[in-house]
JSON list of C-alpha atoms in Angstrom, two decimals:
[
{"chain": "A", "resi": 1, "resn": "MET", "atom": "CA", "xyz": [-0.43, -65.66, 109.11]},
{"chain": "A", "resi": 2, "resn": "ARG", "atom": "CA", "xyz": [-0.32, -68.96, 110.97]},
{"chain": "A", "resi": 3, "resn": "ALA", "atom": "CA", "xyz": [1.91, -69.63, 113.93]},
{"chain": "A", "resi": 4, "resn": "ARG", "atom": "CA", "xyz": [5.15, -71.49, 113.28]},
{"chain": "A", "resi": 5, "resn": "GLN", "atom": "CA", "xyz": [5.14, -75.16, 114.24]},
{"chain": "A", "resi": 6, "resn": "VAL", "atom": "CA", "xyz": [8.24, -76.98, 115.44]},
{"chain": "A", "resi": 7, "resn": "ALA", "atom": "CA", "xyz": [8.36, -80.72, 116.06]},
{"chain": "A", "resi": 8, "resn": "VAL", "atom": "CA", "xyz": [10.54, -81.83, 118.95]},
{"chain": "A", "resi": 9, "resn": "CYS", "atom": "CA", "xyz": [11.52, -85.48, 118.64]},
{"chain": "A", "resi": 10, "resn": "GLY", "atom": "CA", "xyz": [13.34, -87.75, 121.03]},
{"chain": "A", "resi": 11, "resn": "PRO", "atom": "CA", "xyz": [13.19, -91.06, 122.86]},
{"chain": "A", "resi": 12, "resn": "ALA", "atom": "CA", "xyz": [10.56, -92.13, 125.37]},
{"chain": "A", "resi": 13, "resn": "GLU", "atom": "CA", "xyz": [13.39, -93.43, 127.55]},
{"chain": "A", "resi": 14, "resn": "CYS", "atom": "CA", "xyz": [15.85, -90.58, 127.91]},
{"chain": "A", "resi": 15, "resn": "THR", "atom": "CA", "xyz": [18.70, -89.42, 130.10]},
{"chain": "A", "resi": 16, "resn": "GLU", "atom": "CA", "xyz": [18.35, -86.63, 132.64]},
{"chain": "A", "resi": 17, "resn": "ALA", "atom": "CA", "xyz": [20.45, -84.37, 130.38]},
{"chain": "A", "resi": 18, "resn": "GLU", "atom": "CA", "xyz": [18.08, -85.04, 127.45]},
{"chain": "A", "resi": 19, "resn": "ARG", "atom": "CA", "xyz": [15.04, -84.43, 129.67]},
{"chain": "A", "resi": 20, "resn": "SER", "atom": "CA", "xyz": [16.46, -81.11, 130.88]},
{"chain": "A", "resi": 21, "resn": "ALA", "atom": "CA", "xyz": [17.37, -80.00, 127.35]},
{"chain": "A", "resi": 22, "resn": "ALA", "atom": "CA", "xyz": [13.91, -80.91, 126.06]},
{"chain": "A", "resi": 23, "resn": "ARG", "atom": "CA", "xyz": [12.20, -78.95, 128.82]},
{"chain": "A", "resi": 24, "resn": "ALA", "atom": "CA", "xyz": [14.36, -75.90, 128.07]},
{"chain": "A", "resi": 25, "resn": "VAL", "atom": "CA", "xyz": [13.56, -76.20, 124.35]},
{"chain": "A", "resi": 26, "resn": "GLY", "atom": "CA", "xyz": [9.84, -76.30, 125.16]},
{"chain": "A", "resi": 27, "resn": "GLU", "atom": "CA", "xyz": [10.12, -73.19, 127.31]},
{"chain": "A", "resi": 28, "resn": "LEU", "atom": "CA", "xyz": [12.04, -71.27, 124.64]},
{"chain": "A", "resi": 29, "resn": "LEU", "atom": "CA", "xyz": [9.70, -72.27, 121.83]},
{"chain": "A", "resi": 30, "resn": "ALA", "atom": "CA", "xyz": [6.64, -71.27, 123.86]},
{"chain": "A", "resi": 31, "resn": "GLU", "atom": "CA", "xyz": [8.20, -67.92, 124.75]},
{"chain": "A", "resi": 32, "resn": "ALA", "atom": "CA", "xyz": [8.70, -67.33, 121.02]},
{"chain": "A", "resi": 33, "resn": "GLY", "atom": "CA", "xyz": [5.03, -68.10, 120.29]},
{"chain": "A", "resi": 34, "resn": "VAL", "atom": "CA", "xyz": [5.81, -71.32, 118.43]},
{"chain": "A", "resi": 35, "resn": "VAL", "atom": "CA", "xyz": [3.34, -74.22, 118.45]},
{"chain": "A", "resi": 36, "resn": "VAL", "atom": "CA", "xyz": [5.18, -77.30, 119.74]},
{"chain": "A", "resi": 37, "resn": "LEU", "atom": "CA", "xyz": [4.49, -80.64, 118.06]},
{"chain": "A", "resi": 38, "resn": "CYS", "atom": "CA", "xyz": [5.65, -83.87, 119.67]},
{"chain": "A", "resi": 39, "resn": "GLY", "atom": "CA", "xyz": [4.82, -87.54, 119.87]},
{"chain": "A", "resi": 40, "resn": "GLY", "atom": "CA", "xyz": [2.82, -87.07, 123.07]},
{"chain": "A", "resi": 41, "resn": "GLY", "atom": "CA", "xyz": [4.58, -89.88, 124.94]},
{"chain": "A", "resi": 42, "resn": "SER", "atom": "CA", "xyz": [6.99, -90.06, 127.85]},
{"chain": "A", "resi": 43, "resn": "GLY", "atom": "CA", "xyz": [10.65, -89.02, 128.08]},
{"chain": "A", "resi": 44, "resn": "VAL", "atom": "CA", "xyz": [11.72, -86.21, 125.74]},
{"chain": "A", "resi": 45, "resn": "MET", "atom": "CA", "xyz": [8.15, -85.78, 124.52]},
{"chain": "A", "resi": 46, "resn": "ALA", "atom": "CA", "xyz": [6.75, -85.27, 128.04]},
{"chain": "A", "resi": 47, "resn": "ALA", "atom": "CA", "xyz": [9.61, -82.94, 128.97]},
{"chain": "A", "resi": 48, "resn": "VAL", "atom": "CA", "xyz": [9.18, -80.64, 125.98]},
{"chain": "A", "resi": 49, "resn": "ALA", "atom": "CA", "xyz": [5.43, -80.55, 126.61]},
{"chain": "A", "resi": 50, "resn": "ALA", "atom": "CA", "xyz": [5.95, -79.67, 130.29]},
{"chain": "A", "resi": 51, "resn": "GLY", "atom": "CA", "xyz": [8.37, -76.89, 129.40]},
{"chain": "A", "resi": 52, "resn": "ALA", "atom": "CA", "xyz": [6.11, -75.37, 126.78]},
{"chain": "A", "resi": 53, "resn": "ARG", "atom": "CA", "xyz": [2.96, -75.58, 128.90]},
{"chain": "A", "resi": 54, "resn": "ALA", "atom": "CA", "xyz": [4.74, -74.09, 131.94]},
{"chain": "A", "resi": 55, "resn": "THR", "atom": "CA", "xyz": [5.47, -71.07, 129.78]},
{"chain": "A", "resi": 56, "resn": "GLY", "atom": "CA", "xyz": [1.90, -70.82, 128.46]},
{"chain": "A", "resi": 57, "resn": "GLY", "atom": "CA", "xyz": [2.58, -72.53, 125.14]},
{"chain": "A", "resi": 58, "resn": "LEU", "atom": "CA", "xyz": [0.46, -74.72, 122.89]},
{"chain": "A", "resi": 59, "resn": "VAL", "atom": "CA", "xyz": [1.57, -78.35, 122.58]},
{"chain": "A", "resi": 60, "resn": "ILE", "atom": "CA", "xyz": [0.03, -80.88, 120.18]},
{"chain": "A", "resi": 61, "resn": "GLY", "atom": "CA", "xyz": [0.80, -84.56, 120.67]},
{"chain": "A", "resi": 62, "resn": "ILE", "atom": "CA", "xyz": [0.59, -86.78, 117.59]},
{"chain": "A", "resi": 63, "resn": "ARG", "atom": "CA", "xyz": [0.13, -90.32, 118.91]},
{"chain": "A", "resi": 64, "resn": "PRO", "atom": "CA", "xyz": [0.78, -93.62, 117.12]},
{"chain": "A", "resi": 65, "resn": "GLY", "atom": "CA", "xyz": [-2.24, -95.30, 118.72]},
{"chain": "A", "resi": 66, "resn": "GLY", "atom": "CA", "xyz": [-5.93, -94.70, 118.27]},
{"chain": "A", "resi": 67, "resn": "ASP", "atom": "CA", "xyz": [-6.79, -93.75, 121.87]},
{"chain": "A", "resi": 68, "resn": "PRO", "atom": "CA", "xyz": [-6.41, -90.03, 122.65]},
{"chain": "A", "resi": 69, "resn": "ASP", "atom": "CA", "xyz": [-6.44, -90.85, 126.37]},
{"chain": "A", "resi": 70, "resn": "ASP", "atom": "CA", "xyz": [-3.21, -92.83, 125.92]},
{"chain": "A", "resi": 71, "resn": "ALA", "atom": "CA", "xyz": [-1.02, -89.73, 125.99]},
{"chain": "A", "resi": 72, "resn": "GLU", "atom": "CA", "xyz": [1.08, -87.91, 128.54]},
{"chain": "A", "resi": 73, "resn": "PRO", "atom": "CA", "xyz": [-0.74, -85.25, 130.55]},
{"chain": "A", "resi": 74, "resn": "GLY", "atom": "CA", "xyz": [0.21, -81.68, 129.80]},
{"chain": "A", "resi": 75, "resn": "LEU", "atom": "CA", "xyz": [-0.66, -81.67, 126.12]},
{"chain": "A", "resi": 76, "resn": "SER", "atom": "CA", "xyz": [-2.97, -78.96, 124.79]},
{"chain": "A", "resi": 77, "resn": "ALA", "atom": "CA", "xyz": [-4.39, -81.32, 122.19]},
{"chain": "A", "resi": 78, "resn": "VAL", "atom": "CA", "xyz": [-3.93, -84.92, 121.07]},
{"chain": "A", "resi": 79, "resn": "ILE", "atom": "CA", "xyz": [-4.18, -86.35, 117.57]},
{"chain": "A", "resi": 80, "resn": "ALA", "atom": "CA", "xyz": [-4.65, -90.11, 117.87]},
{"chain": "A", "resi": 81, "resn": "THR", "atom": "CA", "xyz": [-3.69, -91.41, 114.44]},
{"chain": "A", "resi": 82, "resn": "GLY", "atom": "CA", "xyz": [-4.02, -95.16, 114.91]},
{"chain": "A", "resi": 83, "resn": "MET", "atom": "CA", "xyz": [-1.20, -95.39, 112.36]},
{"chain": "A", "resi": 84, "resn": "GLY", "atom": "CA", "xyz": [1.66, -96.74, 114.46]},
{"chain": "A", "resi": 85, "resn": "GLU", "atom": "CA", "xyz": [5.08, -95.53, 113.37]},
{"chain": "A", "resi": 86, "resn": "ALA", "atom": "CA", "xyz": [3.58, -94.03, 110.21]},
{"chain": "A", "resi": 87, "resn": "ARG", "atom": "CA", "xyz": [2.51, -91.14, 112.43]},
{"chain": "A", "resi": 88, "resn": "ASN", "atom": "CA", "xyz": [6.15, -90.01, 112.30]},
{"chain": "A", "resi": 89, "resn": "ALA", "atom": "CA", "xyz": [5.48, -88.72, 108.79]},
{"chain": "A", "resi": 90, "resn": "ILE", "atom": "CA", "xyz": [2.49, -86.69, 109.98]},
{"chain": "A", "resi": 91, "resn": "LEU", "atom": "CA", "xyz": [4.50, -85.23, 112.85]},
{"chain": "A", "resi": 92, "resn": "VAL", "atom": "CA", "xyz": [7.43, -84.24, 110.66]},
{"chain": "A", "resi": 93, "resn": "ARG", "atom": "CA", "xyz": [5.44, -83.00, 107.64]},
{"chain": "A", "resi": 94, "resn": "SER", "atom": "CA", "xyz": [3.34, -80.78, 109.93]},
{"chain": "A", "resi": 95, "resn": "ALA", "atom": "CA", "xyz": [6.47, -78.97, 111.15]},
{"chain": "A", "resi": 96, "resn": "ASP", "atom": "CA", "xyz": [8.31, -75.95, 109.83]},
{"chain": "A", "resi": 97, "resn": "ALA", "atom": "CA", "xyz": [11.44, -77.28, 111.56]},
{"chain": "A", "resi": 98, "resn": "VAL", "atom": "CA", "xyz": [12.43, -80.30, 113.65]},
{"chain": "A", "resi": 99, "resn": "ILE", "atom": "CA", "xyz": [14.51, -80.33, 116.81]},
{"chain": "A", "resi": 100, "resn": "VAL", "atom": "CA", "xyz": [15.95, -83.71, 117.78]},
{"chain": "A", "resi": 101, "resn": "VAL", "atom": "CA", "xyz": [16.91, -84.22, 121.43]},
{"chain": "A", "resi": 102, "resn": "GLY", "atom": "CA", "xyz": [18.74, -87.48, 122.12]},
{"chain": "A", "resi": 103, "resn": "GLY", "atom": "CA", "xyz": [18.01, -90.42, 119.90]},
{"chain": "A", "resi": 104, "resn": "SER", "atom": "CA", "xyz": [16.36, -93.77, 119.35]},
{"chain": "A", "resi": 105, "resn": "TRP", "atom": "CA", "xyz": [15.31, -95.71, 116.25]},
{"chain": "A", "resi": 106, "resn": "GLY", "atom": "CA", "xyz": [12.01, -93.81, 116.12]},
{"chain": "A", "resi": 107, "resn": "THR", "atom": "CA", "xyz": [13.83, -90.51, 116.49]},
{"chain": "A", "resi": 108, "resn": "LEU", "atom": "CA", "xyz": [16.19, -91.49, 113.68]},
{"chain": "A", "resi": 109, "resn": "SER", "atom": "CA", "xyz": [13.25, -92.20, 111.37]},
{"chain": "A", "resi": 110, "resn": "GLU", "atom": "CA", "xyz": [11.78, -88.76, 112.15]},
{"chain": "A", "resi": 111, "resn": "LEU", "atom": "CA", "xyz": [15.14, -87.12, 111.47]},
{"chain": "A", "resi": 112, "resn": "ALA", "atom": "CA", "xyz": [15.48, -88.99, 108.15]},
{"chain": "A", "resi": 113, "resn": "LEU", "atom": "CA", "xyz": [11.96, -88.03, 107.06]},
{"chain": "A", "resi": 114, "resn": "ALA", "atom": "CA", "xyz": [12.66, -84.38, 107.83]},
{"chain": "A", "resi": 115, "resn": "ARG", "atom": "CA", "xyz": [15.99, -84.35, 105.99]},
{"chain": "A", "resi": 116, "resn": "ARG", "atom": "CA", "xyz": [14.48, -86.05, 102.96]},
{"chain": "A", "resi": 117, "resn": "ALA", "atom": "CA", "xyz": [11.63, -83.49, 102.89]},
{"chain": "A", "resi": 118, "resn": "GLY", "atom": "CA", "xyz": [14.05, -80.56, 103.18]},
{"chain": "A", "resi": 119, "resn": "ILE", "atom": "CA", "xyz": [12.71, -79.56, 106.59]},
{"chain": "A", "resi": 120, "resn": "PRO", "atom": "CA", "xyz": [15.42, -77.90, 108.73]},
{"chain": "A", "resi": 121, "resn": "VAL", "atom": "CA", "xyz": [16.72, -80.13, 111.54]},
{"chain": "A", "resi": 122, "resn": "VAL", "atom": "CA", "xyz": [18.62, -79.13, 114.67]},
{"chain": "A", "resi": 123, "resn": "GLY", "atom": "CA", "xyz": [20.14, -81.76, 116.95]},
{"chain": "A", "resi": 124, "resn": "LEU", "atom": "CA", "xyz": [20.81, -81.47, 120.68]},
{"chain": "A", "resi": 125, "resn": "LEU", "atom": "CA", "xyz": [22.70, -84.29, 122.39]},
{"chain": "A", "resi": 126, "resn": "SER", "atom": "CA", "xyz": [22.05, -86.18, 119.16]},
{"chain": "A", "resi": 127, "resn": "TRP", "atom": "CA", "xyz": [23.14, -86.69, 115.58]},
{"chain": "A", "resi": 128, "resn": "THR", "atom": "CA", "xyz": [21.93, -84.64, 112.61]}
]
């Protein structure tokens, strides 16, 4: 049986409250043995990665660009799609559930893709 995968989505430019919430989410997911998927960028993405890695978790960053070195440190693995915002579909469709922390236009598109696909969504400091 494969490990559960949860995508954590949120803005690259986030508030301190969003950053703290994302880090806590990463820690809790890692403690539960869940593979964390994120966009691999700054802000919420970096915070969830830091939280998961600090707890010994696996974090996969799915990047919009084609350069795997253009990602935040702290990821276990990077998938450089070269697909721009279309990578949002890969991120969401690879997840068993999506957690949205905060919000931006990119985050909203990820939320909409998840809802349309019937993937469970939980929002923290955000809309659902």
